[in-house]
Amino acid sequence: DTGVSQDPRHKITKRGQNVTFRCDPISEHNRLYWYRQTLGQGPEFLTYFQNEAQLEKSRLLSDRFSAERPKGSFSTLEIQRTEQGDSAMYLCASSLELHLVGGEDEQYFGPGTRLTVT
Amino acid sequence: GQQVMQIPQYQHVQEGEDFTTYCNSSTTLSNIQWYKQRPGGHPVFLIQLVKSGEVKKQKRLTFQFGEAKKNSSLHITATQTTDVGTYFCAGVEAAGNKLTFGGGTRVLVKP
C-alpha cells in the first residue's frame, strides 16, 4: 500500500494520560499536515511540515500538543495530559510541493486515528 | 482568521435529481479544493480550482470558482446512490499551504 498510513487506528485513554500518534506519508511527499475532525464537522488544521521544518501551527493548538517530523519522513503528534475535549479523529495528510509536479496541489489523507478520552 | 462556510448542511435528494452545494470564503483564495468523505472514511480529493471564473467538469459533477475567488459551487446531475457522502470545500489562501475546510454538505440519496 503506497498511501498515507496512521498508527494506531484507535486509541482509548484516560484523562490526564499522554498519547502519541504516528503518520507515515507517501514516500516522495515533502509536505505533511495534521488535522483534527470531530463528528459532523470539517477537518480543522493543526500544523504542517515542509520536510523536517514545522512551518505553521494553529493558534487553536494548546501547549499540550506537539508534533515532530525529525527526518522529514514520518511524523508524530503527541498530546500531553489529555482532556475529554481532545476526543476526535486525528487525520494526517501529505502532498508534494506544487512546483515540483506542475499539477494539482491535492492532499492525500490517511485513515486517521480515533482518540477517545474517558 | 479565514472562515469557509458551506450550504446547505444537509441535502436529501431523490435518485436522478440534480442539486448544488455552495461554498463561501471570508477571504480571497489562491485556490479552492473539493473533497468527498464517505461515511466512516477519510477525505478524498476531487478537484482543485485556481483561476477566477474557472469551471471544471468530472462526469456528472460540475465545479465552479467565483470571479472574485471567494466562492465556489458543486453541481451534481442525475444523482446516484454512489454520490452519498459529505462534500467539503477547502480554501487555500497561499499556494501549497493549509486547507481551511467548510462544514460540509451531507448528501443522502433516496432510491
PDB file of N, CA and C in Angstrom, chain B:
ATOM      1  N   GLY B   1      -9.366  35.181  11.487  1.00  0.00           N
ATOM      2  CA  GLY B   1      -8.780  34.247  10.549  1.00  0.00           C
ATOM      3  C   GLY B   1      -9.768  33.866   9.459  1.00  0.00           C
ATOM      4  N   GLN B   2      -9.254  33.147   8.502  1.00  0.00           N
ATOM      5  CA  GLN B   2     -10.097  32.736   7.370  1.00  0.00           C
ATOM      6  C   GLN B   2     -11.214  31.811   7.823  1.00  0.00           C
ATOM      7  N   GLN B   3     -12.409  32.027   7.261  1.00  0.00           N
ATOM      8  CA  GLN B   3     -13.535  31.141   7.521  1.00  0.00           C
ATOM      9  C   GLN B   3     -14.145  30.700   6.202  1.00  0.00           C
ATOM     10  N   VAL B   4     -14.567  29.448   6.169  1.00  0.00           N
ATOM     11  CA  VAL B   4     -15.211  28.902   4.973  1.00  0.00           C
ATOM     12  C   VAL B   4     -16.558  28.331   5.385  1.00  0.00           C
ATOM     13  N   MET B   5     -17.605  28.797   4.728  1.00  0.00           N
ATOM     14  CA  MET B   5     -18.960  28.363   5.054  1.00  0.00           C
ATOM     15  C   MET B   5     -19.543  27.588   3.877  1.00  0.00           C
ATOM     16  N   GLN B   6     -20.308  26.548   4.197  1.00  0.00           N
ATOM     17  CA  GLN B   6     -20.952  25.757   3.159  1.00  0.00           C
ATOM     18  C   GLN B   6     -22.442  25.660   3.431  1.00  0.00           C
ATOM     19  N   ILE B   7     -23.228  25.726   2.393  1.00  0.00           N
ATOM     20  CA  ILE B   7     -24.661  25.483   2.493  1.00  0.00           C
ATOM     21  C   ILE B   7     -25.138  24.664   1.297  1.00  0.00           C
ATOM     22  N   PRO B   8     -26.141  23.812   1.492  1.00  0.00           N
ATOM     23  CA  PRO B   8     -26.773  23.507   2.765  1.00  0.00           C
ATOM     24  C   PRO B   8     -25.915  22.544   3.595  1.00  0.00           C
ATOM     25  N   GLN B   9     -26.288  22.381   4.843  1.00  0.00           N
ATOM     26  CA  GLN B   9     -25.560  21.443   5.697  1.00  0.00           C
ATOM     27  C   GLN B   9     -25.973  20.008   5.354  1.00  0.00           C
ATOM     28  N   TYR B  10     -27.245  19.843   5.004  1.00  0.00           N
ATOM     29  CA  TYR B  10     -27.764  18.536   4.621  1.00  0.00           C
ATOM     30  C   TYR B  10     -28.493  18.663   3.283  1.00  0.00           C
ATOM     31  N   GLN B  11     -28.414  17.619   2.493  1.00  0.00           N
ATOM     32  CA  GLN B  11     -29.115  17.594   1.216  1.00  0.00           C
ATOM     33  C   GLN B  11     -29.708  16.198   1.028  1.00  0.00           C
ATOM     34  N   HIS B  12     -31.044  16.138   1.071  1.00  0.00           N
ATOM     35  CA  HIS B  12     -31.724  14.875   0.794  1.00  0.00           C
ATOM     36  C   HIS B  12     -32.208  14.942  -0.651  1.00  0.00           C
ATOM     37  N   VAL B  13     -31.753  14.038  -1.467  1.00  0.00           N
ATOM     38  CA  VAL B  13     -32.015  14.098  -2.903  1.00  0.00           C
ATOM     39  C   VAL B  13     -32.662  12.804  -3.366  1.00  0.00           C
ATOM     40  N   GLN B  14     -33.652  12.930  -4.218  1.00  0.00           N
ATOM     41  CA  GLN B  14     -34.233  11.757  -4.859  1.00  0.00           C
ATOM     42  C   GLN B  14     -33.264  11.294  -5.943  1.00  0.00           C
ATOM     43  N   GLU B  15     -33.057  10.002  -6.032  1.00  0.00           N
ATOM     44  CA  GLU B  15     -32.170   9.471  -7.074  1.00  0.00           C
ATOM     45  C   GLU B  15     -32.621   9.987  -8.441  1.00  0.00           C
ATOM     46  N   GLY B  16     -31.676  10.474  -9.206  1.00  0.00           N
ATOM     47  CA  GLY B  16     -31.972  11.000 -10.531  1.00  0.00           C
ATOM     48  C   GLY B  16     -32.112  12.517 -10.571  1.00  0.00           C
ATOM     49  N   GLU B  17     -32.278  13.147  -9.406  1.00  0.00           N
ATOM     50  CA  GLU B  17     -32.416  14.600  -9.378  1.00  0.00           C
ATOM     51  C   GLU B  17     -31.043  15.277  -9.327  1.00  0.00           C
ATOM     52  N   ASP B  18     -31.077  16.586  -9.568  1.00  0.00           N
ATOM     53  CA  ASP B  18     -29.862  17.389  -9.508  1.00  0.00           C
ATOM     54  C   ASP B  18     -29.831  18.174  -8.197  1.00  0.00           C
ATOM     55  N   PHE B  19     -28.638  18.581  -7.762  1.00  0.00           N
ATOM     56  CA  PHE B  19     -28.546  19.505  -6.638  1.00  0.00           C
ATOM     57  C   PHE B  19     -27.228  20.264  -6.710  1.00  0.00           C
ATOM     58  N   THR B  20     -27.184  21.361  -5.939  1.00  0.00           N
ATOM     59  CA  THR B  20     -25.995  22.201  -5.891  1.00  0.00           C
ATOM     60  C   THR B  20     -25.646  22.515  -4.450  1.00  0.00           C
ATOM     61  N   THR B  21     -24.358  22.488  -4.129  1.00  0.00           N
ATOM     62  CA  THR B  21     -23.870  22.908  -2.824  1.00  0.00           C
ATOM     63  C   THR B  21     -22.944  24.104  -3.019  1.00  0.00           C
ATOM     64  N   TYR B  22     -23.007  25.037  -2.066  1.00  0.00           N
ATOM     65  CA  TYR B  22     -22.312  26.309  -2.217  1.00  0.00           C
ATOM     66  C   TYR B  22     -21.287  26.509  -1.110  1.00  0.00           C
ATOM     67  N   CYS B  23     -20.223  27.218  -1.460  1.00  0.00           N
ATOM     68  CA  CYS B  23     -19.117  27.428  -0.547  1.00  0.00           C
ATOM     69  C   CYS B  23     -18.699  28.894  -0.609  1.00  0.00           C
ATOM     70  N   ASN B  24     -18.531  29.532   0.553  1.00  0.00           N
ATOM     71  CA  ASN B  24     -18.127  30.929   0.599  1.00  0.00           C
ATOM     72  C   ASN B  24     -16.987  31.128   1.577  1.00  0.00           C
ATOM     73  N   SER B  25     -15.968  31.856   1.132  1.00  0.00           N
ATOM     74  CA  SER B  25     -14.819  32.156   1.976  1.00  0.00           C
ATOM     75  C   SER B  25     -14.857  33.613   2.424  1.00  0.00           C
ATOM     76  N   SER B  26     -14.358  33.864   3.635  1.00  0.00           N
ATOM     77  CA  SER B  26     -14.304  35.233   4.149  1.00  0.00           C
ATOM     78  C   SER B  26     -13.140  36.015   3.531  1.00  0.00           C
ATOM     79  N   THR B  27     -12.208  35.301   2.900  1.00  0.00           N
ATOM     80  CA  THR B  27     -11.049  35.957   2.292  1.00  0.00           C
ATOM     81  C   THR B  27     -10.864  35.469   0.860  1.00  0.00           C
ATOM     82  N   THR B  28     -10.125  36.221   0.082  1.00  0.00           N
ATOM     83  CA  THR B  28      -9.806  35.825  -1.285  1.00  0.00           C
ATOM     84  C   THR B  28      -8.846  34.643  -1.249  1.00  0.00           C
ATOM     85  N   LEU B  29      -9.103  33.684  -2.122  1.00  0.00           N
ATOM     86  CA  LEU B  29      -8.352  32.437  -2.084  1.00  0.00           C
ATOM     87  C   LEU B  29      -7.345  32.335  -3.219  1.00  0.00           C
ATOM     88  N   SER B  30      -6.275  31.612  -2.947  1.00  0.00           N
ATOM     89  CA  SER B  30      -5.328  31.239  -4.003  1.00  0.00           C
ATOM     90  C   SER B  30      -5.954  30.140  -4.849  1.00  0.00           C
ATOM     91  N   ASN B  31      -6.539  29.178  -4.212  1.00  0.00           N
ATOM     92  CA  ASN B  31      -7.268  28.145  -4.917  1.00  0.00           C
ATOM     93  C   ASN B  31      -8.283  27.520  -3.968  1.00  0.00           C
ATOM     94  N   ILE B  32      -9.190  26.753  -4.519  1.00  0.00           N
ATOM     95  CA  ILE B  32     -10.157  26.041  -3.699  1.00  0.00           C
ATOM     96  C   ILE B  32     -10.164  24.587  -4.136  1.00  0.00           C
ATOM     97  N   GLN B  33     -10.287  23.706  -3.175  1.00  0.00           N
ATOM     98  CA  GLN B  33     -10.301  22.279  -3.446  1.00  0.00           C
ATOM     99  C   GLN B  33     -11.599  21.685  -2.908  1.00  0.00           C
ATOM    100  N   TRP B  34     -12.022  20.615  -3.545  1.00  0.00           N
ATOM    101  CA  TRP B  34     -13.198  19.889  -3.089  1.00  0.00           C
ATOM    102  C   TRP B  34     -12.803  18.463  -2.753  1.00  0.00           C
ATOM    103  N   TYR B  35     -13.330  17.978  -1.638  1.00  0.00           N
ATOM    104  CA  TYR B  35     -13.071  16.627  -1.169  1.00  0.00           C
ATOM    105  C   TYR B  35     -14.404  15.944  -0.874  1.00  0.00           C
ATOM    106  N   LYS B  36     -14.386  14.610  -0.992  1.00  0.00           N
ATOM    107  CA  LYS B  36     -15.562  13.818  -0.645  1.00  0.00           C
ATOM    108  C   LYS B  36     -15.171  12.840   0.455  1.00  0.00           C
ATOM    109  N   GLN B  37     -16.017  12.733   1.455  1.00  0.00           N
ATOM    110  CA  GLN B  37     -15.764  11.800   2.553  1.00  0.00           C
ATOM    111  C   GLN B  37     -16.978  10.879   2.686  1.00  0.00           C
ATOM    112  N   ARG B  38     -16.735   9.603   2.440  1.00  0.00           N
ATOM    113  CA  ARG B  38     -17.809   8.626   2.624  1.00  0.00           C
ATOM    114  C   ARG B  38     -17.972   8.332   4.104  1.00  0.00           C
ATOM    115  N   PRO B  39     -19.133   7.873   4.529  1.00  0.00           N
ATOM    116  CA  PRO B  39     -19.334   7.542   5.946  1.00  0.00           C
ATOM    117  C   PRO B  39     -18.272   6.572   6.437  1.00  0.00           C
ATOM    118  N   GLY B  40     -17.592   6.929   7.525  1.00  0.00           N
ATOM    119  CA  GLY B  40     -16.538   6.085   8.082  1.00  0.00           C
ATOM    120  C   GLY B  40     -15.211   6.191   7.367  1.00  0.00           C
ATOM    121  N   GLY B  41     -15.139   7.016   6.342  1.00  0.00           N
ATOM    122  CA  GLY B  41     -13.900   7.125   5.562  1.00  0.00           C
ATOM    123  C   GLY B  41     -13.163   8.423   5.808  1.00  0.00           C
ATOM    124  N   HIS B  42     -12.137   8.650   5.000  1.00  0.00           N
ATOM    125  CA  HIS B  42     -11.355   9.867   5.118  1.00  0.00           C
ATOM    126  C   HIS B  42     -11.579  10.730   3.880  1.00  0.00           C
ATOM    127  N   PRO B  43     -11.275  12.023   3.949  1.00  0.00           N
ATOM    128  CA  PRO B  43     -11.476  12.887   2.784  1.00  0.00           C
ATOM    129  C   PRO B  43     -10.654  12.429   1.583  1.00  0.00           C
ATOM    130  N   VAL B  44     -11.286  12.436   0.428  1.00  0.00           N
ATOM    131  CA  VAL B  44     -10.632  12.076  -0.823  1.00  0.00           C
ATOM    132  C   VAL B  44     -10.763  13.243  -1.795  1.00  0.00           C
ATOM    133  N   PHE B  45      -9.630  13.634  -2.365  1.00  0.00           N
ATOM    134  CA  PHE B  45      -9.581  14.785  -3.264  1.00  0.00           C
ATOM    135  C   PHE B  45     -10.444  14.560  -4.499  1.00  0.00           C
ATOM    136  N   LEU B  46     -11.216  15.597  -4.863  1.00  0.00           N
ATOM    137  CA  LEU B  46     -11.988  15.557  -6.103  1.00  0.00           C
ATOM    138  C   LEU B  46     -11.374  16.470  -7.161  1.00  0.00           C
ATOM    139  N   ILE B  47     -11.129  17.737  -6.796  1.00  0.00           N
ATOM    140  CA  ILE B  47     -10.686  18.692  -7.804  1.00  0.00           C
ATOM    141  C   ILE B  47     -10.097  19.939  -7.153  1.00  0.00           C
ATOM    142  N   GLN B  48      -9.309  20.672  -7.918  1.00  0.00           N
ATOM    143  CA  GLN B  48      -8.779  21.966  -7.485  1.00  0.00           C
ATOM    144  C   GLN B  48      -9.117  23.015  -8.537  1.00  0.00           C
ATOM    145  N   LEU B  49      -9.576  24.165  -8.093  1.00  0.00           N
ATOM    146  CA  LEU B  49      -9.870  25.289  -8.977  1.00  0.00           C
ATOM    147  C   LEU B  49      -8.925  26.423  -8.616  1.00  0.00           C
ATOM    148  N   VAL B  50      -8.306  27.012  -9.620  1.00  0.00           N
ATOM    149  CA  VAL B  50      -7.281  28.021  -9.375  1.00  0.00           C
ATOM    150  C   VAL B  50      -7.629  29.379  -9.982  1.00  0.00           C
ATOM    151  N   LYS B  51      -8.200  29.368 -11.181  1.00  0.00           N
ATOM    152  CA  LYS B  51      -8.418  30.617 -11.914  1.00  0.00           C
ATOM    153  C   LYS B  51      -9.792  31.211 -11.616  1.00  0.00           C
ATOM    154  N   SER B  52      -9.849  32.527 -11.613  1.00  0.00           N
ATOM    155  CA  SER B  52     -11.103  33.243 -11.441  1.00  0.00           C
ATOM    156  C   SER B  52     -12.106  32.814 -12.508  1.00  0.00           C
ATOM    157  N   GLY B  53     -13.329  32.439 -12.077  1.00  0.00           N
ATOM    158  CA  GLY B  53     -14.369  32.046 -13.011  1.00  0.00           C
ATOM    159  C   GLY B  53     -14.209  30.663 -13.613  1.00  0.00           C
ATOM    160  N   GLU B  54     -13.245  29.905 -13.120  1.00  0.00           N
ATOM    161  CA  GLU B  54     -12.956  28.587 -13.692  1.00  0.00           C
ATOM    162  C   GLU B  54     -14.119  27.627 -13.497  1.00  0.00           C
ATOM    163  N   VAL B  55     -14.365  26.811 -14.516  1.00  0.00           N
ATOM    164  CA  VAL B  55     -15.379  25.754 -14.455  1.00  0.00           C
ATOM    165  C   VAL B  55     -14.716  24.456 -14.886  1.00  0.00           C
ATOM    166  N   LYS B  56     -14.888  23.418 -14.059  1.00  0.00           N
ATOM    167  CA  LYS B  56     -14.355  22.100 -14.404  1.00  0.00           C
ATOM    168  C   LYS B  56     -15.448  21.059 -14.243  1.00  0.00           C
ATOM    169  N   LYS B  57     -15.412  20.063 -15.104  1.00  0.00           N
ATOM    170  CA  LYS B  57     -16.423  19.000 -15.050  1.00  0.00           C
ATOM    171  C   LYS B  57     -15.750  17.653 -14.875  1.00  0.00           C
ATOM    172  N   GLN B  58     -16.394  16.822 -14.065  1.00  0.00           N
ATOM    173  CA  GLN B  58     -15.997  15.425 -13.908  1.00  0.00           C
ATOM    174  C   GLN B  58     -17.269  14.612 -14.043  1.00  0.00           C
ATOM    175  N   LYS B  59     -17.506  14.077 -15.216  1.00  0.00           N
ATOM    176  CA  LYS B  59     -18.705  13.282 -15.470  1.00  0.00           C
ATOM    177  C   LYS B  59     -19.945  14.071 -15.042  1.00  0.00           C
ATOM    178  N   ARG B  60     -20.635  13.653 -14.001  1.00  0.00           N
ATOM    179  CA  ARG B  60     -21.874  14.333 -13.590  1.00  0.00           C
ATOM    180  C   ARG B  60     -21.633  15.484 -12.613  1.00  0.00           C
ATOM    181  N   LEU B  61     -20.386  15.748 -12.269  1.00  0.00           N
ATOM    182  CA  LEU B  61     -20.059  16.804 -11.311  1.00  0.00           C
ATOM    183  C   LEU B  61     -19.494  18.013 -12.041  1.00  0.00           C
ATOM    184  N   THR B  62     -20.033  19.199 -11.718  1.00  0.00           N
ATOM    185  CA  THR B  62     -19.541  20.453 -12.286  1.00  0.00           C
ATOM    186  C   THR B  62     -19.126  21.367 -11.141  1.00  0.00           C
ATOM    187  N   PHE B  63     -17.879  21.835 -11.195  1.00  0.00           N
ATOM    188  CA  PHE B  63     -17.311  22.691 -10.169  1.00  0.00           C
ATOM    189  C   PHE B  63     -17.076  24.074 -10.764  1.00  0.00           C
ATOM    190  N   GLN B  64     -17.362  25.098  -9.944  1.00  0.00           N
ATOM    191  CA  GLN B  64     -17.187  26.461 -10.420  1.00  0.00           C
ATOM    192  C   GLN B  64     -16.492  27.292  -9.346  1.00  0.00           C
ATOM    193  N   PHE B  65     -15.588  28.184  -9.780  1.00  0.00           N
ATOM    194  CA  PHE B  65     -14.890  29.108  -8.897  1.00  0.00           C
ATOM    195  C   PHE B  65     -15.368  30.510  -9.243  1.00  0.00           C
ATOM    196  N   GLY B  66     -15.745  31.283  -8.242  1.00  0.00           N
ATOM    197  CA  GLY B  66     -16.291  32.599  -8.489  1.00  0.00           C
ATOM    198  C   GLY B  66     -15.287  33.585  -9.061  1.00  0.00           C
ATOM    199  N   GLU B  67     -15.797  34.646  -9.662  1.00  0.00           N
ATOM    200  CA  GLU B  67     -14.933  35.653 -10.278  1.00  0.00           C
ATOM    201  C   GLU B  67     -14.020  36.322  -9.263  1.00  0.00           C
ATOM    202  N   ALA B  68     -14.541  36.518  -8.046  1.00  0.00           N
ATOM    203  CA  ALA B  68     -13.743  37.165  -7.000  1.00  0.00           C
ATOM    204  C   ALA B  68     -12.866  36.176  -6.236  1.00  0.00           C
ATOM    205  N   LYS B  69     -12.913  34.914  -6.609  1.00  0.00           N
ATOM    206  CA  LYS B  69     -12.146  33.849  -5.952  1.00  0.00           C
ATOM    207  C   LYS B  69     -12.448  33.789  -4.451  1.00  0.00           C
ATOM    208  N   LYS B  70     -13.724  33.980  -4.125  1.00  0.00           N
ATOM    209  CA  LYS B  70     -14.150  33.852  -2.730  1.00  0.00           C
ATOM    210  C   LYS B  70     -15.286  32.854  -2.575  1.00  0.00           C
ATOM    211  N   ASN B  71     -15.818  32.365  -3.690  1.00  0.00           N
ATOM    212  CA  ASN B  71     -16.896  31.401  -3.568  1.00  0.00           C
ATOM    213  C   ASN B  71     -16.781  30.338  -4.649  1.00  0.00           C
ATOM    214  N   SER B  72     -17.467  29.228  -4.394  1.00  0.00           N
ATOM    215  CA  SER B  72     -17.396  28.094  -5.310  1.00  0.00           C
ATOM    216  C   SER B  72     -18.691  27.305  -5.188  1.00  0.00           C
ATOM    217  N   SER B  73     -18.947  26.491  -6.179  1.00  0.00           N
ATOM    218  CA  SER B  73     -20.126  25.636  -6.124  1.00  0.00           C
ATOM    219  C   SER B  73     -19.827  24.291  -6.751  1.00  0.00           C
ATOM    220  N   LEU B  74     -20.584  23.300  -6.314  1.00  0.00           N
ATOM    221  CA  LEU B  74     -20.522  21.944  -6.874  1.00  0.00           C
ATOM    222  C   LEU B  74     -21.946  21.559  -7.257  1.00  0.00           C
ATOM    223  N   HIS B  75     -22.119  21.228  -8.514  1.00  0.00           N
ATOM    224  CA  HIS B  75     -23.437  20.827  -9.018  1.00  0.00           C
ATOM    225  C   HIS B  75     -23.352  19.370  -9.458  1.00  0.00           C
ATOM    226  N   ILE B  76     -24.260  18.549  -8.960  1.00  0.00           N
ATOM    227  CA  ILE B  76     -24.300  17.137  -9.349  1.00  0.00           C
ATOM    228  C   ILE B  76     -25.604  16.888 -10.094  1.00  0.00           C
ATOM    229  N   THR B  77     -25.488  16.324 -11.269  1.00  0.00           N
ATOM    230  CA  THR B  77     -26.681  15.998 -12.053  1.00  0.00           C
ATOM    231  C   THR B  77     -26.988  14.505 -11.932  1.00  0.00           C
ATOM    232  N   ALA B  78     -28.275  14.185 -12.067  1.00  0.00           N
ATOM    233  CA  ALA B  78     -28.732  12.792 -12.073  1.00  0.00           C
ATOM    234  C   ALA B  78     -28.102  12.000 -10.931  1.00  0.00           C
ATOM    235  N   THR B  79     -28.370  12.457  -9.700  1.00  0.00           N
ATOM    236  CA  THR B  79     -27.754  11.876  -8.503  1.00  0.00           C
ATOM    237  C   THR B  79     -27.945  10.369  -8.458  1.00  0.00           C
ATOM    238  N   GLN B  80     -26.889   9.667  -8.050  1.00  0.00           N
ATOM    239  CA  GLN B  80     -26.909   8.215  -7.890  1.00  0.00           C
ATOM    240  C   GLN B  80     -26.613   7.864  -6.431  1.00  0.00           C
ATOM    241  N   THR B  81     -26.916   6.639  -6.042  1.00  0.00           N
ATOM    242  CA  THR B  81     -26.664   6.229  -4.652  1.00  0.00           C
ATOM    243  C   THR B  81     -25.174   6.277  -4.322  1.00  0.00           C
ATOM    244  N   THR B  82     -24.329   6.157  -5.321  1.00  0.00           N
ATOM    245  CA  THR B  82     -22.879   6.234  -5.096  1.00  0.00           C
ATOM    246  C   THR B  82     -22.416   7.646  -4.739  1.00  0.00           C
ATOM    247  N   ASP B  83     -23.299   8.630  -4.894  1.00  0.00           N
ATOM    248  CA  ASP B  83     -22.946  10.014  -4.546  1.00  0.00           C
ATOM    249  C   ASP B  83     -23.101  10.286  -3.054  1.00  0.00           C
ATOM    250  N   VAL B  84     -23.602   9.323  -2.299  1.00  0.00           N
ATOM    251  CA  VAL B  84     -23.779   9.505  -0.857  1.00  0.00           C
ATOM    252  C   VAL B  84     -22.442   9.807  -0.190  1.00  0.00           C
ATOM    253  N   GLY B  85     -22.466  10.779   0.716  1.00  0.00           N
ATOM    254  CA  GLY B  85     -21.256  11.147   1.455  1.00  0.00           C
ATOM    255  C   GLY B  85     -21.315  12.615   1.823  1.00  0.00           C
ATOM    256  N   THR B  86     -20.222  13.111   2.370  1.00  0.00           N
ATOM    257  CA  THR B  86     -20.121  14.523   2.714  1.00  0.00           C
ATOM    258  C   THR B  86     -19.132  15.186   1.771  1.00  0.00           C
ATOM    259  N   TYR B  87     -19.559  16.277   1.179  1.00  0.00           N
ATOM    260  CA  TYR B  87     -18.725  17.023   0.244  1.00  0.00           C
ATOM    261  C   TYR B  87     -18.203  18.266   0.950  1.00  0.00           C
ATOM    262  N   PHE B  88     -16.890  18.375   1.012  1.00  0.00           N
ATOM    263  CA  PHE B  88     -16.249  19.514   1.656  1.00  0.00           C
ATOM    264  C   PHE B  88     -15.559  20.384   0.610  1.00  0.00           C
ATOM    265  N   CYS B  89     -15.718  21.689   0.754  1.00  0.00           N
ATOM    266  CA  CYS B  89     -14.826  22.579   0.046  1.00  0.00           C
ATOM    267  C   CYS B  89     -13.737  22.983   1.035  1.00  0.00           C
ATOM    268  N   ALA B  90     -12.573  23.301   0.517  1.00  0.00           N
ATOM    269  CA  ALA B  90     -11.445  23.684   1.360  1.00  0.00           C
ATOM    270  C   ALA B  90     -10.694  24.806   0.670  1.00  0.00           C
ATOM    271  N   GLY B  91     -10.587  25.931   1.338  1.00  0.00           N
ATOM    272  CA  GLY B  91      -9.926  27.083   0.759  1.00  0.00           C
ATOM    273  C   GLY B  91      -8.447  27.115   1.094  1.00  0.00           C
ATOM    274  N   VAL B  92      -7.666  27.590   0.162  1.00  0.00           N
ATOM    275  CA  VAL B  92      -6.231  27.760   0.349  1.00  0.00           C
ATOM    276  C   VAL B  92      -5.898  29.220   0.118  1.00  0.00           C
ATOM    277  N   GLU B  93      -5.342  29.878   1.134  1.00  0.00           N
ATOM    278  CA  GLU B  93      -5.002  31.302   0.993  1.00  0.00           C
ATOM    279  C   GLU B  93      -3.689  31.485   0.259  1.00  0.00           C
ATOM    280  N   ALA B  94      -2.717  30.635   0.557  1.00  0.00           N
ATOM    281  CA  ALA B  94      -1.413  30.717  -0.095  1.00  0.00           C
ATOM    282  C   ALA B  94      -1.126  29.356  -0.696  1.00  0.00           C
ATOM    283  N   ALA B  95      -0.707  29.335  -1.936  1.00  0.00           N
ATOM    284  CA  ALA B  95      -0.498  28.079  -2.661  1.00  0.00           C
ATOM    285  C   ALA B  95       0.383  27.132  -1.867  1.00  0.00           C
ATOM    286  N   GLY B  96      -0.050  25.894  -1.803  1.00  0.00           N
ATOM    287  CA  GLY B  96       0.723  24.872  -1.123  1.00  0.00           C
ATOM    288  C   GLY B  96       0.595  24.893   0.370  1.00  0.00           C
ATOM    289  N   ASN B  97      -0.313  25.707   0.864  1.00  0.00           N
ATOM    290  CA  ASN B  97      -0.447  25.885   2.300  1.00  0.00           C
ATOM    291  C   ASN B  97      -1.609  25.058   2.834  1.00  0.00           C
ATOM    292  N   LYS B  98      -1.982  25.326   4.051  1.00  0.00           N
ATOM    293  CA  LYS B  98      -3.003  24.561   4.743  1.00  0.00           C
ATOM    294  C   LYS B  98      -4.367  24.718   4.082  1.00  0.00           C
ATOM    295  N   LEU B  99      -5.207  23.720   4.279  1.00  0.00           N
ATOM    296  CA  LEU B  99      -6.599  23.771   3.843  1.00  0.00           C
ATOM    297  C   LEU B  99      -7.474  24.257   4.990  1.00  0.00           C
ATOM    298  N   THR B 100      -8.386  25.188   4.693  1.00  0.00           N
ATOM    299  CA  THR B 100      -9.413  25.575   5.647  1.00  0.00           C
ATOM    300  C   THR B 100     -10.728  25.018   5.132  1.00  0.00           C
ATOM    301  N   PHE B 101     -11.237  24.012   5.822  1.00  0.00           N
ATOM    302  CA  PHE B 101     -12.408  23.296   5.357  1.00  0.00           C
ATOM    303  C   PHE B 101     -13.701  24.007   5.766  1.00  0.00           C
ATOM    304  N   GLY B 102     -14.685  23.885   4.901  1.00  0.00           N
ATOM    305  CA  GLY B 102     -16.041  24.255   5.281  1.00  0.00           C
ATOM    306  C   GLY B 102     -16.644  23.137   6.125  1.00  0.00           C
ATOM    307  N   GLY B 103     -17.875  23.342   6.575  1.00  0.00           N
ATOM    308  CA  GLY B 103     -18.530  22.362   7.429  1.00  0.00           C
ATOM    309  C   GLY B 103     -19.064  21.159   6.683  1.00  0.00           C
ATOM    310  N   GLY B 104     -19.089  21.240   5.360  1.00  0.00           N
ATOM    311  CA  GLY B 104     -19.517  20.101   4.560  1.00  0.00           C
ATOM    312  C   GLY B 104     -21.018  20.096   4.265  1.00  0.00           C
ATOM    313  N   THR B 105     -21.360  19.451   3.180  1.00  0.00           N
ATOM    314  CA  THR B 105     -22.756  19.175   2.836  1.00  0.00           C
ATOM    315  C   THR B 105     -22.939  17.666   2.836  1.00  0.00           C
ATOM    316  N   ARG B 106     -23.806  17.197   3.729  1.00  0.00           N
ATOM    317  CA  ARG B 106     -24.052  15.758   3.844  1.00  0.00           C
ATOM    318  C   ARG B 106     -25.172  15.384   2.901  1.00  0.00           C
ATOM    319  N   VAL B 107     -24.849  14.490   1.966  1.00  0.00           N
ATOM    320  CA  VAL B 107     -25.787  14.132   0.907  1.00  0.00           C
ATOM    321  C   VAL B 107     -26.351  12.746   1.167  1.00  0.00           C
ATOM    322  N   LEU B 108     -27.662  12.674   1.224  1.00  0.00           N
ATOM    323  CA  LEU B 108     -28.365  11.395   1.334  1.00  0.00           C
ATOM    324  C   LEU B 108     -29.223  11.232   0.092  1.00  0.00           C
ATOM    325  N   VAL B 109     -29.199  10.059  -0.491  1.00  0.00           N
ATOM    326  CA  VAL B 109     -29.915   9.810  -1.734  1.00  0.00           C
ATOM    327  C   VAL B 109     -31.043   8.826  -1.476  1.00  0.00           C
ATOM    328  N   LYS B 110     -32.231   9.225  -1.860  1.00  0.00           N
ATOM    329  CA  LYS B 110     -33.403   8.358  -1.707  1.00  0.00           C
ATOM    330  C   LYS B 110     -33.625   7.599  -3.000  1.00  0.00           C
ATOM    331  N   PRO B 111     -33.592   6.267  -2.936  1.00  0.00           N
ATOM    332  CA  PRO B 111     -33.748   5.476  -4.171  1.00  0.00           C
ATOM    333  C   PRO B 111     -35.175   5.513  -4.703  1.00  0.00           C
TER     334      PRO B 111
END
